[in-house]
Amino acid sequence: MRVRFMIIPNTAAAETALFAGELDVLPDLESSRVEEAKSRGMTVLSTQGLSWTAILLQTKDPLLSNAKMRAALAHATDINQIAAARTNGVATGDPSAVAQASSFFDDEFLKWPEYDPVKAKALLDEAGYKGEPVKIQTNTRYQGMCENAVLLQAMLTAAGFNAQLEVLDWAAQLDNYLAGKFQIQSFGYSARLDPSLMYGVILGDKTTDPTAQWDSKEALDLYTKSMATTDPAQRKALFKQLHALMAKDVPILGLYYEPSVDAVSPKVKGYSVWPAANPRVWGVWKSE
């Protein structure tokens, strides 16, 4: 069997090609399109994913360098509501760098500053916030990032922030991410198969690596220890310490893990979806 990959940047065009029989597998189907795909006779397969959707916070920003401002952001954000709205109820909120699809996960990784707009307003007062603009960068290239930014803006506004959207093209937003030029960004990290790899992406010295989101010597030490042992129990304990520290510092707002949802033609046999969100066709065949 020959496998051919087709690049179709437009989501609607890709769906049309699948429904017309020009495609056999459509990876990363939008959760909101699941019922439509089923009604067209497609098989829809899903599983918990490993791609982390998050809100980046620039901790070197004059406003967001204040820990009380970041705590207020956390209390103002209902991550479960955002997850439900964005994934059509398929995913739940997950603030941790340890995904629910990971063997290391348990409910302790869901502990996070609770959604409480009243507490958020009180923290803003304690931080001396006077209504300065808080800009949320996003783009229209990735629908999820844009929708998450709109939902976040509404929640922050309700809690007393002067939250403003800054809609850029994706290339400009990515350049800003690489240079650390933002207050808040709606963002997403591709799948990592081990929690240490996800922590490794967000941890670092911001003076030498602008893409680092969490500049913490204590967290870096825990991360290094997690990479130095293969004992699952020790690693899980280290991840729990990392998450507890992250919930205290709030250097980033984790929202949810994007579920892996693929739509396939009913002629395709033996196909299964993968949490890392890449199509795998070993052992897959197509009936005539």
mmCIF file of N, CA and C in Angstrom, residues 10-117:
data_model
loop_
_atom_site.group_PDB
_atom_site.id
_atom_site.type_symbol
_atom_site.label_atom_id
_atom_site.label_comp_id
_atom_site.label_asym_id
_atom_site.label_seq_id
_atom_site.Cartn_x
_atom_site.Cartn_y
_atom_site.Cartn_z
ATOM 1 N N ASN A 10 -6.507 24.843 4.300
ATOM 2 C CA ASN A 10 -7.844 25.291 4.680
ATOM 3 C C ASN A 10 -8.638 24.141 5.292
ATOM 4 N N THR A 11 -9.123 24.341 6.521
ATOM 5 C CA THR A 11 -9.834 23.282 7.242
ATOM 6 C C THR A 11 -11.096 22.838 6.512
ATOM 7 N N ALA A 12 -11.876 23.805 6.043
ATOM 8 C CA ALA A 12 -13.123 23.472 5.352
ATOM 9 C C ALA A 12 -12.848 22.680 4.076
ATOM 10 N N ALA A 13 -11.800 23.062 3.364
ATOM 11 C CA ALA A 13 -11.451 22.351 2.133
ATOM 12 C C ALA A 13 -11.009 20.924 2.435
ATOM 13 N N ALA A 14 -10.287 20.747 3.539
ATOM 14 C CA ALA A 14 -9.846 19.405 3.927
ATOM 15 C C ALA A 14 -11.038 18.522 4.273
ATOM 16 N N GLU A 15 -12.012 19.078 4.987
ATOM 17 C CA GLU A 15 -13.216 18.317 5.317
ATOM 18 C C GLU A 15 -13.973 17.929 4.051
ATOM 19 N N THR A 16 -14.100 18.871 3.135
ATOM 20 C CA THR A 16 -14.805 18.599 1.883
ATOM 21 C C THR A 16 -14.127 17.467 1.117
ATOM 22 N N ALA A 17 -12.789 17.485 1.110
ATOM 23 C CA ALA A 17 -12.041 16.431 0.420
ATOM 24 C C ALA A 17 -12.272 15.074 1.080
ATOM 25 N N LEU A 18 -12.341 15.048 2.399
ATOM 26 C CA LEU A 18 -12.609 13.792 3.110
ATOM 27 C C LEU A 18 -13.990 13.268 2.768
ATOM 28 N N PHE A 19 -14.983 14.145 2.826
ATOM 29 C CA PHE A 19 -16.359 13.726 2.564
ATOM 30 C C PHE A 19 -16.548 13.270 1.118
ATOM 31 N N ALA A 20 -15.728 13.831 0.214
ATOM 32 C CA ALA A 20 -15.833 13.477 -1.205
ATOM 33 C C ALA A 20 -15.033 12.227 -1.553
ATOM 34 N N GLY A 21 -14.322 11.676 -0.589
ATOM 35 C CA GLY A 21 -13.531 10.481 -0.842
ATOM 36 C C GLY A 21 -12.157 10.751 -1.408
ATOM 37 N N GLU A 22 -11.748 12.025 -1.442
ATOM 38 C CA GLU A 22 -10.420 12.366 -1.955
ATOM 39 C C GLU A 22 -9.344 12.191 -0.882
ATOM 40 N N LEU A 23 -9.761 12.153 0.372
ATOM 41 C CA LEU A 23 -8.877 11.864 1.499
ATOM 42 C C LEU A 23 -9.417 10.646 2.231
ATOM 43 N N ASP A 24 -8.527 9.911 2.869
ATOM 44 C CA ASP A 24 -8.949 8.767 3.673
ATOM 45 C C ASP A 24 -8.854 9.046 5.168
ATOM 46 N N VAL A 25 -7.926 9.912 5.553
ATOM 47 C CA VAL A 25 -7.731 10.245 6.965
ATOM 48 C C VAL A 25 -7.569 11.751 7.098
ATOM 49 N N LEU A 26 -8.321 12.349 8.018
ATOM 50 C CA LEU A 26 -8.175 13.769 8.321
ATOM 51 C C LEU A 26 -7.789 13.901 9.792
ATOM 52 N N PRO A 27 -6.496 14.125 10.065
ATOM 53 C CA PRO A 27 -6.071 14.285 11.460
ATOM 54 C C PRO A 27 -6.531 15.625 12.028
ATOM 55 N N ASP A 28 -6.560 15.705 13.340
ATOM 56 C CA ASP A 28 -6.844 16.959 14.049
ATOM 57 C C ASP A 28 -8.176 17.581 13.635
ATOM 58 N N LEU A 29 -9.192 16.774 13.587
ATOM 59 C CA LEU A 29 -10.529 17.293 13.301
ATOM 60 C C LEU A 29 -10.970 18.206 14.438
ATOM 61 N N GLU A 30 -11.558 19.343 14.087
ATOM 62 C CA GLU A 30 -12.093 20.235 15.110
ATOM 63 C C GLU A 30 -13.185 19.505 15.892
ATOM 64 N N SER A 31 -13.129 19.613 17.225
ATOM 65 C CA SER A 31 -14.113 18.913 18.061
ATOM 66 C C SER A 31 -15.540 19.321 17.721
ATOM 67 N N SER A 32 -15.709 20.576 17.310
ATOM 68 C CA SER A 32 -17.047 21.064 16.973
ATOM 69 C C SER A 32 -17.586 20.446 15.682
ATOM 70 N N ARG A 33 -16.715 19.754 14.934
ATOM 71 C CA ARG A 33 -17.126 19.186 13.651
ATOM 72 C C ARG A 33 -17.340 17.675 13.722
ATOM 73 N N VAL A 34 -17.261 17.123 14.925
ATOM 74 C CA VAL A 34 -17.377 15.674 15.085
ATOM 75 C C VAL A 34 -18.721 15.151 14.588
ATOM 76 N N GLU A 35 -19.815 15.779 15.024
ATOM 77 C CA GLU A 35 -21.143 15.286 14.644
ATOM 78 C C GLU A 35 -21.376 15.401 13.148
ATOM 79 N N GLU A 36 -20.876 16.467 12.538
ATOM 80 C CA GLU A 36 -21.017 16.625 11.093
ATOM 81 C C GLU A 36 -20.280 15.502 10.362
ATOM 82 N N ALA A 37 -19.073 15.192 10.826
ATOM 83 C CA ALA A 37 -18.308 14.126 10.184
ATOM 84 C C ALA A 37 -19.016 12.781 10.328
ATOM 85 N N LYS A 38 -19.570 12.531 11.497
ATOM 86 C CA LYS A 38 -20.305 11.274 11.704
ATOM 87 C C LYS A 38 -21.533 11.199 10.806
ATOM 88 N N SER A 39 -22.214 12.336 10.651
ATOM 89 C CA SER A 39 -23.423 12.342 9.824
ATOM 90 C C SER A 39 -23.102 12.097 8.352
ATOM 91 N N ARG A 40 -21.845 12.349 7.976
ATOM 92 C CA ARG A 40 -21.416 12.090 6.593
ATOM 93 C C ARG A 40 -20.866 10.673 6.421
ATOM 94 N N GLY A 41 -21.013 9.860 7.465
ATOM 95 C CA GLY A 41 -20.589 8.473 7.368
ATOM 96 C C GLY A 41 -19.144 8.215 7.729
ATOM 97 N N MET A 42 -18.449 9.233 8.235
ATOM 98 C CA MET A 42 -17.057 9.052 8.613
ATOM 99 C C MET A 42 -16.950 8.384 9.989
ATOM 100 N N THR A 43 -15.859 7.695 10.199
ATOM 101 C CA THR A 43 -15.553 7.152 11.522
ATOM 102 C C THR A 43 -14.710 8.180 12.263
ATOM 103 N N VAL A 44 -15.128 8.555 13.467
ATOM 104 C CA VAL A 44 -14.386 9.544 14.251
ATOM 105 C C VAL A 44 -13.772 8.850 15.460
ATOM 106 N N LEU A 45 -12.456 8.971 15.584
ATOM 107 C CA LEU A 45 -11.713 8.353 16.676
ATOM 108 C C LEU A 45 -11.075 9.447 17.523
ATOM 109 N N SER A 46 -11.116 9.290 18.835
ATOM 110 C CA SER A 46 -10.541 10.324 19.698
ATOM 111 C C SER A 46 -9.900 9.707 20.927
ATOM 112 N N THR A 47 -8.967 10.446 21.505
ATOM 113 C CA THR A 47 -8.335 10.060 22.760
ATOM 114 C C THR A 47 -7.789 11.316 23.419
ATOM 115 N N GLN A 48 -7.474 11.233 24.706
ATOM 116 C CA GLN A 48 -6.853 12.362 25.383
ATOM 117 C C GLN A 48 -5.514 12.660 24.727
ATOM 118 N N GLY A 49 -5.217 13.948 24.596
ATOM 119 C CA GLY A 49 -4.019 14.346 23.870
ATOM 120 C C GLY A 49 -2.865 14.767 24.754
ATOM 121 N N LEU A 50 -1.746 15.070 24.102
ATOM 122 C CA LEU A 50 -0.527 15.501 24.785
ATOM 123 C C LEU A 50 -0.082 16.892 24.357
ATOM 124 N N SER A 51 -0.884 17.555 23.518
ATOM 125 C CA SER A 51 -0.551 18.911 23.067
ATOM 126 C C SER A 51 -1.188 19.912 24.023
ATOM 127 N N TRP A 52 -0.368 20.714 24.676
ATOM 128 C CA TRP A 52 -0.816 21.578 25.775
ATOM 129 C C TRP A 52 -1.202 22.956 25.262
ATOM 130 N N THR A 53 -2.426 23.346 25.507
ATOM 131 C CA THR A 53 -2.905 24.682 25.179
ATOM 132 C C THR A 53 -2.747 25.559 26.412
ATOM 133 N N ALA A 54 -2.092 26.700 26.243
ATOM 134 C CA ALA A 54 -1.741 27.515 27.407
ATOM 135 C C ALA A 54 -1.822 28.999 27.089
ATOM 136 N N ILE A 55 -1.830 29.788 28.145
ATOM 137 C CA ILE A 55 -1.738 31.240 28.057
ATOM 138 C C ILE A 55 -0.385 31.638 28.633
ATOM 139 N N LEU A 56 0.448 32.272 27.815
ATOM 140 C CA LEU A 56 1.777 32.674 28.255
ATOM 141 C C LEU A 56 1.711 34.023 28.962
ATOM 142 N N LEU A 57 2.470 34.152 30.040
ATOM 143 C CA LEU A 57 2.527 35.386 30.822
ATOM 144 C C LEU A 57 3.975 35.866 30.857
ATOM 145 N N GLN A 58 4.203 37.097 30.445
ATOM 146 C CA GLN A 58 5.567 37.630 30.467
ATOM 147 C C GLN A 58 5.883 38.145 31.870
ATOM 148 N N THR A 59 6.607 37.332 32.633
ATOM 149 C CA THR A 59 6.878 37.670 34.039
ATOM 150 C C THR A 59 7.887 38.797 34.188
ATOM 151 N N LYS A 60 8.512 39.228 33.091
ATOM 152 C CA LYS A 60 9.396 40.393 33.153
ATOM 153 C C LYS A 60 8.654 41.694 32.848
ATOM 154 N N ASP A 61 7.402 41.589 32.464
ATOM 155 C CA ASP A 61 6.583 42.770 32.211
ATOM 156 C C ASP A 61 6.367 43.533 33.517
ATOM 157 N N PRO A 62 6.380 44.870 33.479
ATOM 158 C CA PRO A 62 6.212 45.644 34.717
ATOM 159 C C PRO A 62 4.961 45.280 35.513
ATOM 160 N N LEU A 63 3.860 44.976 34.823
ATOM 161 C CA LEU A 63 2.637 44.589 35.532
ATOM 162 C C LEU A 63 2.693 43.137 35.997
ATOM 163 N N LEU A 64 3.066 42.253 35.090
ATOM 164 C CA LEU A 64 2.973 40.826 35.383
ATOM 165 C C LEU A 64 4.158 40.294 36.184
ATOM 166 N N SER A 65 5.144 41.132 36.443
ATOM 167 C CA SER A 65 6.220 40.720 37.348
ATOM 168 C C SER A 65 5.716 40.648 38.786
ATOM 169 N N ASN A 66 4.568 41.272 39.038
ATOM 170 C CA ASN A 66 3.943 41.240 40.363
ATOM 171 C C ASN A 66 3.194 39.911 40.519
ATOM 172 N N ALA A 67 3.609 39.103 41.493
ATOM 173 C CA ALA A 67 3.005 37.780 41.691
ATOM 174 C C ALA A 67 1.510 37.870 41.977
ATOM 175 N N LYS A 68 1.066 38.960 42.613
ATOM 176 C CA LYS A 68 -0.361 39.106 42.910
ATOM 177 C C LYS A 68 -1.160 39.338 41.629
ATOM 178 N N MET A 69 -0.564 40.011 40.655
ATOM 179 C CA MET A 69 -1.243 40.192 39.366
ATOM 180 C C MET A 69 -1.432 38.842 38.672
ATOM 181 N N ARG A 70 -0.399 38.017 38.719
ATOM 182 C CA ARG A 70 -0.504 36.701 38.073
ATOM 183 C C ARG A 70 -1.491 35.801 38.813
ATOM 184 N N ALA A 71 -1.503 35.897 40.138
ATOM 185 C CA ALA A 71 -2.483 35.123 40.909
ATOM 186 C C ALA A 71 -3.898 35.581 40.570
ATOM 187 N N ALA A 72 -4.067 36.899 40.384
ATOM 188 C CA ALA A 72 -5.377 37.428 40.002
ATOM 189 C C ALA A 72 -5.800 36.880 38.641
ATOM 190 N N LEU A 73 -4.853 36.797 37.713
ATOM 191 C CA LEU A 73 -5.148 36.220 36.401
ATOM 192 C C LEU A 73 -5.632 34.777 36.532
ATOM 193 N N ALA A 74 -4.960 34.023 37.395
ATOM 194 C CA ALA A 74 -5.343 32.619 37.580
ATOM 195 C C ALA A 74 -6.746 32.503 38.159
ATOM 196 N N HIS A 75 -7.052 33.317 39.162
ATOM 197 C CA HIS A 75 -8.375 33.257 39.783
ATOM 198 C C HIS A 75 -9.469 33.788 38.848
ATOM 199 N N ALA A 76 -9.096 34.617 37.887
ATOM 200 C CA ALA A 76 -10.079 35.193 36.959
ATOM 201 C C ALA A 76 -10.401 34.266 35.793
ATOM 202 N N THR A 77 -9.618 33.197 35.627
ATOM 203 C CA THR A 77 -9.730 32.339 34.447
ATOM 204 C C THR A 77 -10.363 30.998 34.791
ATOM 205 N N ASP A 78 -11.495 30.718 34.180
ATOM 206 C CA ASP A 78 -12.178 29.435 34.366
ATOM 207 C C ASP A 78 -11.686 28.480 33.282
ATOM 208 N N ILE A 79 -10.660 27.704 33.608
ATOM 209 C CA ILE A 79 -10.053 26.850 32.586
ATOM 210 C C ILE A 79 -10.993 25.731 32.139
ATOM 211 N N ASN A 80 -11.861 25.278 33.025
ATOM 212 C CA ASN A 80 -12.802 24.224 32.633
ATOM 213 C C ASN A 80 -13.831 24.743 31.636
ATOM 214 N N GLN A 81 -14.265 25.983 31.823
ATOM 215 C CA GLN A 81 -15.223 26.572 30.887
ATOM 216 C C GLN A 81 -14.581 26.760 29.515
ATOM 217 N N ILE A 82 -13.329 27.229 29.509
ATOM 218 C CA ILE A 82 -12.631 27.418 28.240
ATOM 219 C C ILE A 82 -12.432 26.080 27.538
ATOM 220 N N ALA A 83 -12.019 25.062 28.290
ATOM 221 C CA ALA A 83 -11.799 23.737 27.699
ATOM 222 C C ALA A 83 -13.087 23.175 27.112
ATOM 223 N N ALA A 84 -14.181 23.306 27.851
ATOM 224 C CA ALA A 84 -15.462 22.775 27.383
ATOM 225 C C ALA A 84 -15.928 23.494 26.122
ATOM 226 N N ALA A 85 -15.783 24.822 26.113
ATOM 227 C CA ALA A 85 -16.228 25.604 24.963
ATOM 228 C C ALA A 85 -15.385 25.303 23.730
ATOM 229 N N ARG A 86 -14.096 25.183 23.931
ATOM 230 C CA ARG A 86 -13.192 25.018 22.799
ATOM 231 C C ARG A 86 -13.236 23.603 22.207
ATOM 232 N N THR A 87 -13.419 22.593 23.062
ATOM 233 C CA THR A 87 -13.358 21.206 22.588
ATOM 234 C C THR A 87 -14.724 20.546 22.524
ATOM 235 N N ASN A 88 -15.776 21.344 22.638
ATOM 236 C CA ASN A 88 -17.135 20.803 22.572
ATOM 237 C C ASN A 88 -17.372 19.762 23.666
ATOM 238 N N GLY A 89 -16.758 20.009 24.832
ATOM 239 C CA GLY A 89 -16.947 19.135 25.976
ATOM 240 C C GLY A 89 -16.088 17.888 25.986
ATOM 241 N N VAL A 90 -15.205 17.740 25.008
ATOM 242 C CA VAL A 90 -14.371 16.539 24.940
ATOM 243 C C VAL A 90 -13.262 16.569 25.994
ATOM 244 N N ALA A 91 -12.662 17.753 26.214
ATOM 245 C CA ALA A 91 -11.560 17.881 27.171
ATOM 246 C C ALA A 91 -12.002 18.673 28.391
ATOM 247 N N THR A 92 -11.296 18.470 29.489
ATOM 248 C CA THR A 92 -11.500 19.258 30.703
ATOM 249 C C THR A 92 -10.245 20.076 30.966
ATOM 250 N N GLY A 93 -10.368 21.083 31.812
ATOM 251 C CA GLY A 93 -9.231 21.929 32.120
ATOM 252 C C GLY A 93 -8.084 21.139 32.728
ATOM 253 N N ASP A 94 -6.859 21.514 32.352
ATOM 254 C CA ASP A 94 -5.665 20.874 32.903
ATOM 255 C C ASP A 94 -4.557 21.920 32.970
ATOM 256 N N PRO A 95 -4.270 22.434 34.184
ATOM 257 C CA PRO A 95 -3.282 23.500 34.319
ATOM 258 C C PRO A 95 -1.847 23.007 34.387
ATOM 259 N N SER A 96 -1.643 21.699 34.359
ATOM 260 C CA SER A 96 -0.337 21.116 34.640
ATOM 261 C C SER A 96 0.422 20.748 33.381
ATOM 262 N N ALA A 97 1.748 20.699 33.495
ATOM 263 C CA ALA A 97 2.587 20.210 32.404
ATOM 264 C C ALA A 97 2.589 18.688 32.343
ATOM 265 N N VAL A 98 1.797 18.055 33.201
ATOM 266 C CA VAL A 98 1.607 16.601 33.172
ATOM 267 C C VAL A 98 0.203 16.338 32.631
ATOM 268 N N ALA A 99 0.137 15.777 31.444
ATOM 269 C CA ALA A 99 -1.151 15.572 30.774
ATOM 270 C C ALA A 99 -1.931 14.432 31.404
ATOM 271 N N GLN A 100 -3.256 14.497 31.258
ATOM 272 C CA GLN A 100 -4.100 13.413 31.750
ATOM 273 C C GLN A 100 -3.840 12.112 30.995
ATOM 274 N N ALA A 101 -3.268 12.209 29.807
ATOM 275 C CA ALA A 101 -2.924 11.012 29.040
ATOM 276 C C ALA A 101 -1.624 10.373 29.520
ATOM 277 N N SER A 102 -0.919 11.048 30.422
ATOM 278 C CA SER A 102 0.362 10.542 30.914
ATOM 279 C C SER A 102 0.159 9.507 32.020
ATOM 280 N N SER A 103 1.035 8.528 32.073
ATOM 281 C CA SER A 103 0.975 7.521 33.141
ATOM 282 C C SER A 103 1.321 8.120 34.498
ATOM 283 N N PHE A 104 1.910 9.312 34.516
ATOM 284 C CA PHE A 104 2.271 9.968 35.777
ATOM 285 C C PHE A 104 1.110 10.767 36.371
ATOM 286 N N PHE A 105 0.048 10.925 35.617
ATOM 287 C CA PHE A 105 -1.023 11.833 36.044
ATOM 288 C C PHE A 105 -1.861 11.251 37.174
ATOM 289 N N ASP A 106 -2.223 12.123 38.125
ATOM 290 C CA ASP A 106 -3.330 11.865 39.041
ATOM 291 C C ASP A 106 -3.956 13.215 39.389
ATOM 292 N N ASP A 107 -4.985 13.209 40.208
ATOM 293 C CA ASP A 107 -5.768 14.424 40.433
ATOM 294 C C ASP A 107 -4.995 15.547 41.118
ATOM 295 N N GLU A 108 -3.856 15.244 41.725
ATOM 296 C CA GLU A 108 -3.071 16.311 42.346
ATOM 297 C C GLU A 108 -2.580 17.317 41.318
ATOM 298 N N PHE A 109 -2.447 16.878 40.090
ATOM 299 C CA PHE A 109 -1.981 17.783 39.038
ATOM 300 C C PHE A 109 -3.076 18.746 38.570
ATOM 301 N N LEU A 110 -4.284 18.580 39.080
ATOM 302 C CA LEU A 110 -5.373 19.512 38.759
ATOM 303 C C LEU A 110 -5.494 20.626 39.792
ATOM 304 N N LYS A 111 -4.713 20.544 40.871
ATOM 305 C CA LYS A 111 -4.776 21.580 41.903
ATOM 306 C C LYS A 111 -4.203 22.880 41.356
ATOM 307 N N TRP A 112 -4.981 23.939 41.513
ATOM 308 C CA TRP A 112 -4.630 25.226 40.896
ATOM 309 C C TRP A 112 -5.465 26.304 41.582
ATOM 310 N N PRO A 113 -5.039 27.563 41.548
ATOM 311 C CA PRO A 113 -5.895 28.619 42.102
ATOM 312 C C PRO A 113 -7.299 28.539 41.513
ATOM 313 N N GLU A 114 -8.300 28.398 42.380
ATOM 314 C CA GLU A 114 -9.662 28.171 41.912
ATOM 315 C C GLU A 114 -10.231 29.400 41.205
ATOM 316 N N TYR A 115 -11.174 29.132 40.295
ATOM 317 C CA TYR A 115 -11.854 30.233 39.603
ATOM 318 C C TYR A 115 -12.662 31.020 40.615
ATOM 319 N N ASP A 116 -12.313 32.282 40.812
ATOM 320 C CA ASP A 116 -12.952 33.120 41.828
ATOM 321 C C ASP A 116 -12.751 34.585 41.444
ATOM 322 N N PRO A 117 -13.646 35.154 40.604
ATOM 323 C CA PRO A 117 -13.493 36.539 40.159
ATOM 324 C C PRO A 117 -13.447 37.545 41.301
#
